[in-house]
mmCIF file of C-alpha atoms and ligand atoms in Angstrom:
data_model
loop_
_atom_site.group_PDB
_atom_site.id
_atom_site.type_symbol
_atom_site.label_atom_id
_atom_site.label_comp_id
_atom_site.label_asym_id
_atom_site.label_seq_id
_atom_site.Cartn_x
_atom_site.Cartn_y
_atom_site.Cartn_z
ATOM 1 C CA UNK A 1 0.000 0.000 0.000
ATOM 2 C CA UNK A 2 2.732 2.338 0.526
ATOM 3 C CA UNK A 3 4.444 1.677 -3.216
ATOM 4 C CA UNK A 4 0.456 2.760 -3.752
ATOM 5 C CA UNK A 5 0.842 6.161 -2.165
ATOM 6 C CA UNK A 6 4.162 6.557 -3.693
ATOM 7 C CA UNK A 7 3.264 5.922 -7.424
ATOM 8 C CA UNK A 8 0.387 7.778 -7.373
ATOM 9 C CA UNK A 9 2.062 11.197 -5.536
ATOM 10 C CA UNK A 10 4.249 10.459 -8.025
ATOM 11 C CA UNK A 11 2.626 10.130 -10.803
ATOM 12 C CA UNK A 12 0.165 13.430 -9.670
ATOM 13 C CA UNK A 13 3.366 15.201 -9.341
ATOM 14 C CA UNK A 14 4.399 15.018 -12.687
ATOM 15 C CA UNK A 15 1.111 15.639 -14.248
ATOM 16 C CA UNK A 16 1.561 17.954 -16.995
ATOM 17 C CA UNK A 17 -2.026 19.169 -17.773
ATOM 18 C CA UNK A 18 -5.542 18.525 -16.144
ATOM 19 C CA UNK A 19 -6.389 15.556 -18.403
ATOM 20 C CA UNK A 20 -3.736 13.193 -16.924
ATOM 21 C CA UNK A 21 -5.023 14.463 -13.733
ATOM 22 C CA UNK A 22 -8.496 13.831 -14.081
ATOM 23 C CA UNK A 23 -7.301 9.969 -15.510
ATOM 24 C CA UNK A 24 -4.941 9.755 -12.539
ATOM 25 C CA UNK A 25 -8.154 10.417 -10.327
ATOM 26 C CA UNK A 26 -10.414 7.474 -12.236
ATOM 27 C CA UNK A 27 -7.128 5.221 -11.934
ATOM 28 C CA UNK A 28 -6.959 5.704 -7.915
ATOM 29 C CA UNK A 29 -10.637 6.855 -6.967
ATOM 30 C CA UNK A 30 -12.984 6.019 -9.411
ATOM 31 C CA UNK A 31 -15.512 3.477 -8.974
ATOM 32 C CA UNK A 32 -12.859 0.476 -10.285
ATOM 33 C CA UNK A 33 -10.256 2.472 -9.403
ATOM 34 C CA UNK A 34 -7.331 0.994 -7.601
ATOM 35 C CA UNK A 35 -7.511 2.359 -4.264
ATOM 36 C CA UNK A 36 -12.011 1.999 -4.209
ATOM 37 C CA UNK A 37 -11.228 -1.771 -4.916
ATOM 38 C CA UNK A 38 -8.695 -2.100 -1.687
ATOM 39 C CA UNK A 39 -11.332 -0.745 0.223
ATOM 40 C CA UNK A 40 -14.151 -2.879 -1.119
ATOM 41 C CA UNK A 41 -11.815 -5.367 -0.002
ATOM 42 C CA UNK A 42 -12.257 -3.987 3.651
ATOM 43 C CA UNK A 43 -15.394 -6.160 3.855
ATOM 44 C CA UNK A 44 -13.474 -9.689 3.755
ATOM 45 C CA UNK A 45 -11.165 -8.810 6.142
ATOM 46 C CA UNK A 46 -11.418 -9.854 10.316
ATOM 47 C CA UNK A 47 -12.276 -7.236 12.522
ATOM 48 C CA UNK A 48 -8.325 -6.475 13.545
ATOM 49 C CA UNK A 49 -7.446 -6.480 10.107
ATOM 50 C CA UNK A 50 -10.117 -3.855 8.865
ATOM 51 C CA UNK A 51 -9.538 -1.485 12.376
ATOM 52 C CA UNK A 52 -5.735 -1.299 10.931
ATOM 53 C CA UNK A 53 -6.404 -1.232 7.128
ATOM 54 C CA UNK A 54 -10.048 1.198 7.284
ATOM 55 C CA UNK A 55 -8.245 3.991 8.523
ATOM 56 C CA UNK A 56 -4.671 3.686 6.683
ATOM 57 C CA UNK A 57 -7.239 3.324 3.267
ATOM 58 C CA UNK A 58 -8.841 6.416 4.189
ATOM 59 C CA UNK A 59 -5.861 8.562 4.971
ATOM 60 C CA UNK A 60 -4.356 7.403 1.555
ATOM 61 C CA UNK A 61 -7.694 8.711 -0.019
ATOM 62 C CA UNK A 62 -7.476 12.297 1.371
ATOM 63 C CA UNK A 63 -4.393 12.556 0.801
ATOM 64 C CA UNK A 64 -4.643 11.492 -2.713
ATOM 65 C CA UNK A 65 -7.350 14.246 -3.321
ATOM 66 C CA UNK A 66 -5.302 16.610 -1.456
ATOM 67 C CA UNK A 67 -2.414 16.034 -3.985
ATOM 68 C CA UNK A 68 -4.866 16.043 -7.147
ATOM 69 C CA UNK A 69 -6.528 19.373 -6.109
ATOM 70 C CA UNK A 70 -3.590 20.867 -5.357
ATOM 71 C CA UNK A 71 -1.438 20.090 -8.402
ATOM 72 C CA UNK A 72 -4.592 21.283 -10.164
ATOM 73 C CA UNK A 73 -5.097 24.591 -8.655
ATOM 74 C CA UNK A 74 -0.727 24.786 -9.598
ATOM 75 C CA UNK A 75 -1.689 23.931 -13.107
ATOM 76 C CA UNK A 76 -4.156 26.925 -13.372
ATOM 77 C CA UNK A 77 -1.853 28.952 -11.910
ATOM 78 C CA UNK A 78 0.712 28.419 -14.262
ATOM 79 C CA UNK A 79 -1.797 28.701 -16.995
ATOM 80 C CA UNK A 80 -2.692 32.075 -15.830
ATOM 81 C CA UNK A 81 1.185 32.794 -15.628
ATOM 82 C CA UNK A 82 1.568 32.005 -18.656
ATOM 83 C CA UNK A 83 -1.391 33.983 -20.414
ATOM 84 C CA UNK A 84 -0.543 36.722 -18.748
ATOM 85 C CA UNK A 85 3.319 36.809 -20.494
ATOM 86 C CA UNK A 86 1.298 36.009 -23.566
ATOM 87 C CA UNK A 87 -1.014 38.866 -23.487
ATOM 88 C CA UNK A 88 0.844 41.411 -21.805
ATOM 89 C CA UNK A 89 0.899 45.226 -22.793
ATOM 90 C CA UNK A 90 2.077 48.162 -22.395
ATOM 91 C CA UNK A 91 -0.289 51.094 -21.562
ATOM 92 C CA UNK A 92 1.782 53.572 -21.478
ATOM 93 C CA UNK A 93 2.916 53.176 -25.210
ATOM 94 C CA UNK A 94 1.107 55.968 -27.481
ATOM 95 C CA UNK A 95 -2.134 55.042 -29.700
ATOM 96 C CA UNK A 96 -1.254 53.897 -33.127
ATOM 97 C CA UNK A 97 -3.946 56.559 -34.991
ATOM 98 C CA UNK A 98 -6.296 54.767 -37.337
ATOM 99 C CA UNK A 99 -7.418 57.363 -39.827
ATOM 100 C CA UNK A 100 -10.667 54.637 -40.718
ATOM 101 C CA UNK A 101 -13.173 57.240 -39.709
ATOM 102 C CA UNK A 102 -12.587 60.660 -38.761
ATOM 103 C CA UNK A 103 -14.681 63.596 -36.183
ATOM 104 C CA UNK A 104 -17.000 65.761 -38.350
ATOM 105 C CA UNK A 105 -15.852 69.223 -37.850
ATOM 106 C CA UNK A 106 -19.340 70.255 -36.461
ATOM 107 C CA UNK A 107 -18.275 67.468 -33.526
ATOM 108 C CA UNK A 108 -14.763 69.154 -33.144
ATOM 109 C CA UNK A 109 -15.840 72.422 -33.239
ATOM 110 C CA UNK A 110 -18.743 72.196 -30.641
ATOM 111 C CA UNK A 111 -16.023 70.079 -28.705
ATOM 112 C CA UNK A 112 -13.513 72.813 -28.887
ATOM 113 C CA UNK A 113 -16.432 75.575 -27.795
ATOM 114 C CA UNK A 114 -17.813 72.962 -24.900
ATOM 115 C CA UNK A 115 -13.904 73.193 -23.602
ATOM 116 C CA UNK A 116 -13.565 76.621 -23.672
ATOM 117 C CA UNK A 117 -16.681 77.753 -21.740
ATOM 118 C CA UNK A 118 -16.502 74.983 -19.676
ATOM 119 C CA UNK A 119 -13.521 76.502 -18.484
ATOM 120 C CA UNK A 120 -15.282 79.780 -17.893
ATOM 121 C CA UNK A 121 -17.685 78.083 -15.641
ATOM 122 C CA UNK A 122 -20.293 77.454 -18.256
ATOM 123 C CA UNK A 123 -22.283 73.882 -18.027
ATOM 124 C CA UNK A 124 -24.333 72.235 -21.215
ATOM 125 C CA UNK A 125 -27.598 72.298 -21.596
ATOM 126 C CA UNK A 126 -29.981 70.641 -24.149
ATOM 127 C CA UNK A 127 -33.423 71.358 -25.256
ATOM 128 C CA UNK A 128 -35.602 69.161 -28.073
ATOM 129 C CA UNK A 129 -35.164 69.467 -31.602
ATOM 130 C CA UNK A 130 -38.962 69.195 -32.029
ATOM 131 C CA UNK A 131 -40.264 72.238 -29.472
ATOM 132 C CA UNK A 132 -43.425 73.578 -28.653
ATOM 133 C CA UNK A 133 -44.155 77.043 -30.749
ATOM 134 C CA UNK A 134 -44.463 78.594 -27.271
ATOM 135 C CA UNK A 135 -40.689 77.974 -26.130
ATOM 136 C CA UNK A 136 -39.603 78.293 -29.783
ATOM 137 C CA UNK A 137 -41.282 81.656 -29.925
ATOM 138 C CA UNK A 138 -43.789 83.247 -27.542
ATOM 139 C CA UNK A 139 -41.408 82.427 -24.578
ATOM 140 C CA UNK A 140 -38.511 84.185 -26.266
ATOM 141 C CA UNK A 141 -40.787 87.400 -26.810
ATOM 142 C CA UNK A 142 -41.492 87.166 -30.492
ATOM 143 C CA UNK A 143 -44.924 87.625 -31.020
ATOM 144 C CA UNK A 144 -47.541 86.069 -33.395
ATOM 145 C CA UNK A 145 -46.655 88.194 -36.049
ATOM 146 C CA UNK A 146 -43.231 88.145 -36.473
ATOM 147 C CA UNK A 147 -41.575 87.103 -40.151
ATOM 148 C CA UNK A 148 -39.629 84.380 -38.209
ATOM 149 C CA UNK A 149 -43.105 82.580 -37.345
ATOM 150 C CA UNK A 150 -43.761 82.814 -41.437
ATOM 151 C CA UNK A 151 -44.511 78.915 -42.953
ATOM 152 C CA UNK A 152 -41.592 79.887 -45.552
ATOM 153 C CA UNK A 153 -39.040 80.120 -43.154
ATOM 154 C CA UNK A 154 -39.958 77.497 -40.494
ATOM 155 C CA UNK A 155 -40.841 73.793 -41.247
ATOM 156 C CA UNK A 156 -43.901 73.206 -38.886
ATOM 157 C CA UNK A 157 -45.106 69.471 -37.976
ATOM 158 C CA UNK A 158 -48.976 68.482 -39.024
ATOM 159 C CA UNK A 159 -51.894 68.234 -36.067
ATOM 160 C CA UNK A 160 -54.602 65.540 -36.668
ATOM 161 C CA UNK A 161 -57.640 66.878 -38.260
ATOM 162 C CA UNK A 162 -59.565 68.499 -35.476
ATOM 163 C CA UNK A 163 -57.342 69.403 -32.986
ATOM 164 C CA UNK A 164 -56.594 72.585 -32.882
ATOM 165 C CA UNK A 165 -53.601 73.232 -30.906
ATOM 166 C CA UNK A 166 -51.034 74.982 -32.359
ATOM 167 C CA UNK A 167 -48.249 72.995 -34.541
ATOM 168 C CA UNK A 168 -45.023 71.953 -33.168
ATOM 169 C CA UNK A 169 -42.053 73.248 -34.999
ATOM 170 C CA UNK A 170 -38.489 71.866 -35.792
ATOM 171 C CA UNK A 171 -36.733 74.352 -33.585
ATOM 172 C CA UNK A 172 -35.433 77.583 -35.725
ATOM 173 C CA UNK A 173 -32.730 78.504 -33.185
ATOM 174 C CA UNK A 174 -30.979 77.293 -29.753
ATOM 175 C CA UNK A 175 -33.093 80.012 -27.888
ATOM 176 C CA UNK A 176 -35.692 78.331 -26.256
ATOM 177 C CA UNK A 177 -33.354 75.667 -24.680
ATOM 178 C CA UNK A 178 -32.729 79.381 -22.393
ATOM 179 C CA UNK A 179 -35.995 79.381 -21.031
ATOM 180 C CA UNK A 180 -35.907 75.460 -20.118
ATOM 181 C CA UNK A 181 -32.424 75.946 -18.291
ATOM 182 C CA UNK A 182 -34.083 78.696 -16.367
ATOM 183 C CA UNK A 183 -37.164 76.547 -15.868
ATOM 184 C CA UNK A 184 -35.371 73.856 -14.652
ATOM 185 C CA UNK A 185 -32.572 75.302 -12.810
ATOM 186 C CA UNK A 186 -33.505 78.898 -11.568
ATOM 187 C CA UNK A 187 -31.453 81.753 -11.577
ATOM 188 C CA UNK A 188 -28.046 82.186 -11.202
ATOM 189 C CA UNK A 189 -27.588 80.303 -13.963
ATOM 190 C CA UNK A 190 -24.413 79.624 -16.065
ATOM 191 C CA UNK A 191 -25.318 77.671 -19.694
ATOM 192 C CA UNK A 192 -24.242 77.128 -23.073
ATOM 193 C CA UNK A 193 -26.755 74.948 -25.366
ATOM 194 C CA UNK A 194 -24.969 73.374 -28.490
ATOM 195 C CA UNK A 195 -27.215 71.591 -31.088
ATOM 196 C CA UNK A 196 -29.387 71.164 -34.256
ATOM 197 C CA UNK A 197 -31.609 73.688 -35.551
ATOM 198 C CA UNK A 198 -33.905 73.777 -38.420
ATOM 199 C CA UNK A 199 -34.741 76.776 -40.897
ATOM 200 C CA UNK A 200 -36.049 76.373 -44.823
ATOM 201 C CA UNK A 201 -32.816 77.943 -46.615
ATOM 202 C CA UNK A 202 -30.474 76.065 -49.177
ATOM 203 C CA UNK A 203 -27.628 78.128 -50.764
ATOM 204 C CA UNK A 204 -23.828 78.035 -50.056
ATOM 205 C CA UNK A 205 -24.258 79.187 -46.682
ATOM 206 C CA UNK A 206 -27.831 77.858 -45.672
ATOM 207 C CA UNK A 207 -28.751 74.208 -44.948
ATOM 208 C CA UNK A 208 -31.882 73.318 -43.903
ATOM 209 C CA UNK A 209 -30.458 72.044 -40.729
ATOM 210 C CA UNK A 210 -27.650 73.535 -39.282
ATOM 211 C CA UNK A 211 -26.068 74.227 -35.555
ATOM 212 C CA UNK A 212 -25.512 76.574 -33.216
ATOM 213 C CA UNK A 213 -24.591 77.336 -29.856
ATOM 214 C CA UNK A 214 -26.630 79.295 -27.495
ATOM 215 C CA UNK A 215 -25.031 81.246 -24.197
ATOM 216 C CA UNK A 216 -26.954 82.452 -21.393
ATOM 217 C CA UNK A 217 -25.401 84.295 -18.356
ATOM 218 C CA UNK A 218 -27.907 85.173 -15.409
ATOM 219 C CA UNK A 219 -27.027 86.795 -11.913
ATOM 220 C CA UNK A 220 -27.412 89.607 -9.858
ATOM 221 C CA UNK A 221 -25.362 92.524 -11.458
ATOM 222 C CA UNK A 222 -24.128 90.935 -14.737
ATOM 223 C CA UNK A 223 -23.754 92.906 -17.678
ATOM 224 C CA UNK A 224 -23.068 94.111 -21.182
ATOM 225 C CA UNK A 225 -19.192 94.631 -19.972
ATOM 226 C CA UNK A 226 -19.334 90.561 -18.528
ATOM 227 C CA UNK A 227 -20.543 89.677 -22.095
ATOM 228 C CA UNK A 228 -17.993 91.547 -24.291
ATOM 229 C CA UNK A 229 -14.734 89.691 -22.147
ATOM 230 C CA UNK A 230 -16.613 86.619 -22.268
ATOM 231 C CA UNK A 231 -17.141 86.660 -25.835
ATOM 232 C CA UNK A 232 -13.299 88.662 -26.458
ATOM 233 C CA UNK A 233 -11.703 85.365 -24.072
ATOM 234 C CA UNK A 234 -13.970 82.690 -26.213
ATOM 235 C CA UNK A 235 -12.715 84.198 -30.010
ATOM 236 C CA UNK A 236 -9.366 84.269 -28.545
ATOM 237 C CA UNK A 237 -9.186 80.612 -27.329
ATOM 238 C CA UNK A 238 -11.194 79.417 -30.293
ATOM 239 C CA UNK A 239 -9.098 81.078 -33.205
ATOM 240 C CA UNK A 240 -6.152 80.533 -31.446
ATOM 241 C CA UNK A 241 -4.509 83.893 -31.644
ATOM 242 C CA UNK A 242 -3.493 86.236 -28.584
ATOM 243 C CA UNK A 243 -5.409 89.673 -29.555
ATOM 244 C CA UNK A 244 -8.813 90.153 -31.003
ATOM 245 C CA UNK A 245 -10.621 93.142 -32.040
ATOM 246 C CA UNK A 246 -14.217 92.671 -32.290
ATOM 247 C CA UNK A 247 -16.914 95.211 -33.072
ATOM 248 C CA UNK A 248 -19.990 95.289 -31.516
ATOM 249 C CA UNK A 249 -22.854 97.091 -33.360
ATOM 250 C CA UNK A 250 -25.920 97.416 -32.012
ATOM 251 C CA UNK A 251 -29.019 96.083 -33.201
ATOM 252 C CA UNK A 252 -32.651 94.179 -32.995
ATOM 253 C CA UNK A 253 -34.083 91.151 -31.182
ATOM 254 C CA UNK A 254 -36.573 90.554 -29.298
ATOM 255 C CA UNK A 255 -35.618 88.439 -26.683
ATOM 256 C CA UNK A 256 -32.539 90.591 -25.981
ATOM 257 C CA UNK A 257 -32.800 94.611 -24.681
ATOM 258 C CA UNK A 258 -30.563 96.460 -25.710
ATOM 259 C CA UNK A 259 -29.156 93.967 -28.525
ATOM 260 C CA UNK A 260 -25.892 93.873 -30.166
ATOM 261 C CA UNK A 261 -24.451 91.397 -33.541
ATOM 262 C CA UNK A 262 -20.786 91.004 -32.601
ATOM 263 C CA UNK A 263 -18.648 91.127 -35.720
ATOM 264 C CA UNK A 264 -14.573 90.161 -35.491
ATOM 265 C CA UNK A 265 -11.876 92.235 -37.590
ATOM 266 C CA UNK A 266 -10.132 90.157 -40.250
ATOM 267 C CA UNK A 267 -8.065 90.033 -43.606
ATOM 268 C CA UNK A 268 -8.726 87.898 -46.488
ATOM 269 C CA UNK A 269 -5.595 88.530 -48.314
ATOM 270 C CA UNK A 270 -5.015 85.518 -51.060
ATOM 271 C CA UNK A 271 -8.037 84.209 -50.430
ATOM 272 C CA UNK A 272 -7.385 82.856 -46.625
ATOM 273 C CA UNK A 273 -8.849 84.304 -44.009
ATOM 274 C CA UNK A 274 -6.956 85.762 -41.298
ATOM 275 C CA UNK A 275 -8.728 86.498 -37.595
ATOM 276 C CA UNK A 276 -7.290 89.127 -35.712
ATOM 277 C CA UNK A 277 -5.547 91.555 -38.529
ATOM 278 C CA UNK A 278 -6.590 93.229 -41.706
ATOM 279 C CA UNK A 279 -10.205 95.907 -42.599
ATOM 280 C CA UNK A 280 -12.991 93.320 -42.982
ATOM 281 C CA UNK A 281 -14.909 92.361 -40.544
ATOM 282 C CA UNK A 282 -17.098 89.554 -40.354
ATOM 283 C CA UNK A 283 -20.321 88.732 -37.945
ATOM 284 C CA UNK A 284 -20.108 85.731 -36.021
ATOM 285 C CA UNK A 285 -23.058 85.697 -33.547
ATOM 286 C CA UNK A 286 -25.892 87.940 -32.062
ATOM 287 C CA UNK A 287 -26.314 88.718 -28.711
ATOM 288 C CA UNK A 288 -27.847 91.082 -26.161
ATOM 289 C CA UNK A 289 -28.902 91.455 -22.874
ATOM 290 C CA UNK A 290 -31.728 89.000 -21.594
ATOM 291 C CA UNK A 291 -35.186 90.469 -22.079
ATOM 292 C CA UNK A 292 -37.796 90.764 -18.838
ATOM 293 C CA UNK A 293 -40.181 88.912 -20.420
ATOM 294 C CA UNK A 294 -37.621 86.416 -21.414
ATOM 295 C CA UNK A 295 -36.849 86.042 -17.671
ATOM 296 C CA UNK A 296 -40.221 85.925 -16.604
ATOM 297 C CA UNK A 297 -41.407 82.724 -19.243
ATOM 298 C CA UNK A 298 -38.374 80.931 -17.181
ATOM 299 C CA UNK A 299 -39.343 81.459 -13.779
ATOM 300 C CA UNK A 300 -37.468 83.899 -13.026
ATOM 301 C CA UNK A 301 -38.540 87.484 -11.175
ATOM 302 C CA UNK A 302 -36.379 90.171 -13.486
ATOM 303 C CA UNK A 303 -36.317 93.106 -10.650
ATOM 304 C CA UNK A 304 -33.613 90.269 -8.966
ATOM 305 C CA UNK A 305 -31.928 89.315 -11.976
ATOM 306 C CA UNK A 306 -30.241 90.468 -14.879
ATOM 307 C CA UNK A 307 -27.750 88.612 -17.667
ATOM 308 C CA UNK A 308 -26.299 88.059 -21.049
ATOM 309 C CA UNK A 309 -27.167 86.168 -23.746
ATOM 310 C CA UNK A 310 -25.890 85.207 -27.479
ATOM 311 C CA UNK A 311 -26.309 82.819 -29.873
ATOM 312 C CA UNK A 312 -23.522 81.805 -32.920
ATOM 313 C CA UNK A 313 -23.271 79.227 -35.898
ATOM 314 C CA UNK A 314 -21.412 76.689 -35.470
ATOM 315 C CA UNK A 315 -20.941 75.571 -38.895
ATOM 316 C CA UNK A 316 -19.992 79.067 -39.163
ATOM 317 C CA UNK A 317 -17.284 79.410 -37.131
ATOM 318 C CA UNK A 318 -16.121 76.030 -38.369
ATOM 319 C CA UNK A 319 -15.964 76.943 -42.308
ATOM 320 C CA UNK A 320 -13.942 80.359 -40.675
ATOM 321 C CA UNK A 321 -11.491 78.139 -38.406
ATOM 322 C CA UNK A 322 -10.972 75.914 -41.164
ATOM 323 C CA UNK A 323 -11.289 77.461 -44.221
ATOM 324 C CA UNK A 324 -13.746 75.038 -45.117
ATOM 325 C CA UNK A 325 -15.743 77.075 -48.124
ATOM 326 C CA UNK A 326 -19.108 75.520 -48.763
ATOM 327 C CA UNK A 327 -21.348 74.520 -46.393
ATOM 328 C CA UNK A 328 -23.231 71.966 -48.148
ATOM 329 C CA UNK A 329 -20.898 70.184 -48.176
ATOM 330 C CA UNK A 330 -20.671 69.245 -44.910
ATOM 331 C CA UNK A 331 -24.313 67.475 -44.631
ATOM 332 C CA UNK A 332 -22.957 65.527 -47.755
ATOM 333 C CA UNK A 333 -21.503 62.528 -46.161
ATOM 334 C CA UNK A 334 -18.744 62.299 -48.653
ATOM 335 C CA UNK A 335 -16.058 59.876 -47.618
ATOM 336 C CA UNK A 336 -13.111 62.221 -49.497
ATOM 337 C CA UNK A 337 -14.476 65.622 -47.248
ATOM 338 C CA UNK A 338 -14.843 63.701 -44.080
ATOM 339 C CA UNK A 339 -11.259 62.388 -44.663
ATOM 340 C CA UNK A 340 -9.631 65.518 -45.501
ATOM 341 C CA UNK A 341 -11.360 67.872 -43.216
ATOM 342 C CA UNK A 342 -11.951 65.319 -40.249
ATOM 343 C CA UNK A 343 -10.296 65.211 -37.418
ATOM 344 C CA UNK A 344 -8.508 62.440 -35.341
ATOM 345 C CA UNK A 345 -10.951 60.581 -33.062
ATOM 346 C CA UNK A 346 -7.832 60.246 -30.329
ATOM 347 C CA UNK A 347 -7.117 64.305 -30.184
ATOM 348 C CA UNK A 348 -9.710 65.786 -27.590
ATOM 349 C CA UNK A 349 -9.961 69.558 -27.723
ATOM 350 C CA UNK A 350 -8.661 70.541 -24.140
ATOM 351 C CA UNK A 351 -7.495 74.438 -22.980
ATOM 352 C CA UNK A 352 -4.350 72.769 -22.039
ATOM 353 C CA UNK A 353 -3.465 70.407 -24.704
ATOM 354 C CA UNK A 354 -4.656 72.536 -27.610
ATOM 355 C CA UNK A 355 -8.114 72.543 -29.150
ATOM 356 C CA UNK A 356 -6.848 71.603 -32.825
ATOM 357 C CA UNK A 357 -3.582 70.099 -33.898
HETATM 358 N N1 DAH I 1 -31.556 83.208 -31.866
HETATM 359 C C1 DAH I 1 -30.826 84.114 -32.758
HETATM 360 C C2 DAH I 1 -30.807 83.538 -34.147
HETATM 361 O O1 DAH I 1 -31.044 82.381 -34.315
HETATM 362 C C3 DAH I 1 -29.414 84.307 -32.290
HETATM 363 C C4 DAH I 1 -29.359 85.050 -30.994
HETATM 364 C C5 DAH I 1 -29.298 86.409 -30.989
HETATM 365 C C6 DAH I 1 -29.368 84.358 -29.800
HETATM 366 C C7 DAH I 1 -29.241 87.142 -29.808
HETATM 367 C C8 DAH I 1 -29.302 85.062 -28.604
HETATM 368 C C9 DAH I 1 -29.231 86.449 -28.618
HETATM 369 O O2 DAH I 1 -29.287 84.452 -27.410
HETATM 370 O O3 DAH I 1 -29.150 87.126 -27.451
HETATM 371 O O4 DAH I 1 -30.541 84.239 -35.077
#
């Protein structure tokens, strides 16, 4: 019985995988295994006999699993050892870029402008492409018969027969995602609203959809001044260029009181546009401050509070930035644009490690 115990430690010992474990088992401890038929033998034997063989039998058992579950639990280990030499890596090594497919430059763009007022203390907030006429329009002070409101301008969605309520519309402008920030959150209030919006225009510089990028400011004592650094600090971060002269010439909307379009000196010398130097100037956004009854449609009481607002293209800014020259093009889903004026999907726009490269 002990050359037993020996050849089978052995044997367990040497085991090189599972499956001459498992076999080893069967051989010992299965049913007609070697050690299961000693014991069956336990039965035959006289009552001295059995008292000294019963419990030597047993111990050889245990021990026998012992070894078995052991060298199998070693086995896994090494498996695992050995998969992990296989598969290791090194995450510290750079990204191999895959140019397969690139970011749209509407994506970059309202990246890059997400970065920079997030860094002014500006939050995102969204709004519904589809909106009520009421935040679209009536909320935002333009009243029933403004040109904006014409059927030839805005694309309007279809009530059943009977019902009477007025029309939804595709949403004309980021506006009325204002007065649901200021529903939702209450004054002070620190937003920018990036998205889709919807007007019936198709020419080189009119799609039918389009984006833009709404800003609202509200608190107790802000002002015109707060709006012209905010907007002076954004045009300088986005363009990438240390001095900006911008020109802001007053004007008319009606959510905003007084109301000013914001346009930003620039050159166009051989045909490239240059931001910051040279006599033309170029609008890039209106803006104004916040209307009372703007205030009011959000909830919010305007003898407390007081702010800025503006709203820019983004597709604008993006053809500007990147000399991109027709904006068709960019709803076009052409494989040869998207390569050559996409951007990498592993360079995020950050203040610190540059918006574009
Ligand atoms: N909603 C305007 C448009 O679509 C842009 C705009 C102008 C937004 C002035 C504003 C603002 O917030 O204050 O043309």
């Amino acid at each position: 019985m002990s050359d037993l115990r020996e050849t089978y430690l052995k044997a367990i010992a040497g085991a090189g995988d599972e499956a001459t474990l498992e076999a080893l088992r069967v051989q010992a401890l299965g049913k007609k295994g070697e050690i299961s038929l000693a014991m069956r033998e336990l039965g035959r034997m006289s009552a001295e006999e059995r008292q000294e063989a019963g419990p030597r039998l047993n111990a050889l058992k245990d021990e026998i699993n012992s070894a078995l579950a052991a060298k199998k639990q070693g086995l896994a280990d090494a498996a695992l050892d050995e998969r992990l030499r296989g598969e290791w890596l090194d995450v510290t090594l750079p990204a191999r870029p895959r140019r397969q497919g690139t970011i749209h430059p509407v994506s970059q763009v309202t990246e890059e402008v997400t970065a920079i007022f997030a860094d002014m203390g500006f939050a995102v907030a969204e709004g519904p492409q589809i909106e009520s006429d009421w935040y679209n329009f009536d909320a935002l002070n333009i009243p029933g018969h403004h040109p904006a409101r014409a059927e030839m301008d805005t694309f309007y969605t279809h009530r059943a027969d009977g019902d009477d309520r007025p029309p939804h519309v595709l949403r004309t402008h980021t506006s009325p995602v204002q007065i649901r920030a200021m529903q939702m959150q209450g004054a002070p209030i620190r937003v920018i609203a990036p998205g889709r919006v919807y007007r019936a225009d198709y020419d080189q510089t009119h799609t039918p959809m389009f984006h833009q990028v709404e800003g609202l400011a509200i608190d107790r004592d802000i002002s015109m001044a707060n709006l012209k650094w905010v907007l002076e600090e954004f045009v300088k971060a986005f363009f990438e260029v240390d001095a900006v002269d911008l020109r802001f010439r007053a004007s008319h909307f009606p959510f905003t009181e007084p109301s000013a379009e914001v346009d930003i000196r620039c050159s166009w010398e051989g045909g490239t546009l240059k931001v910051g130097e040279g006599d033309d100037w170029l609008e890039i956004l209106g803006s104004g401050m916040v209307h009372p009854h703007v205030l009011r449609a959000g909830g919010i009481d305007p003898e407390q509070w007081q702010g800025f607002a503006f709203g820019m293209g983004i597709d604008r800014i993006a053809m500007l930035k990147y000399g991109i020259p027709d904006l068709r093009a960019f709803f076009d889903s052409d494989l040869r644009w998207l390569r050559h004026y996409g951007f990498s999907a592993l360079d995020q726009p950050t203040l610190h490690g540059g918006l574009s490269r």
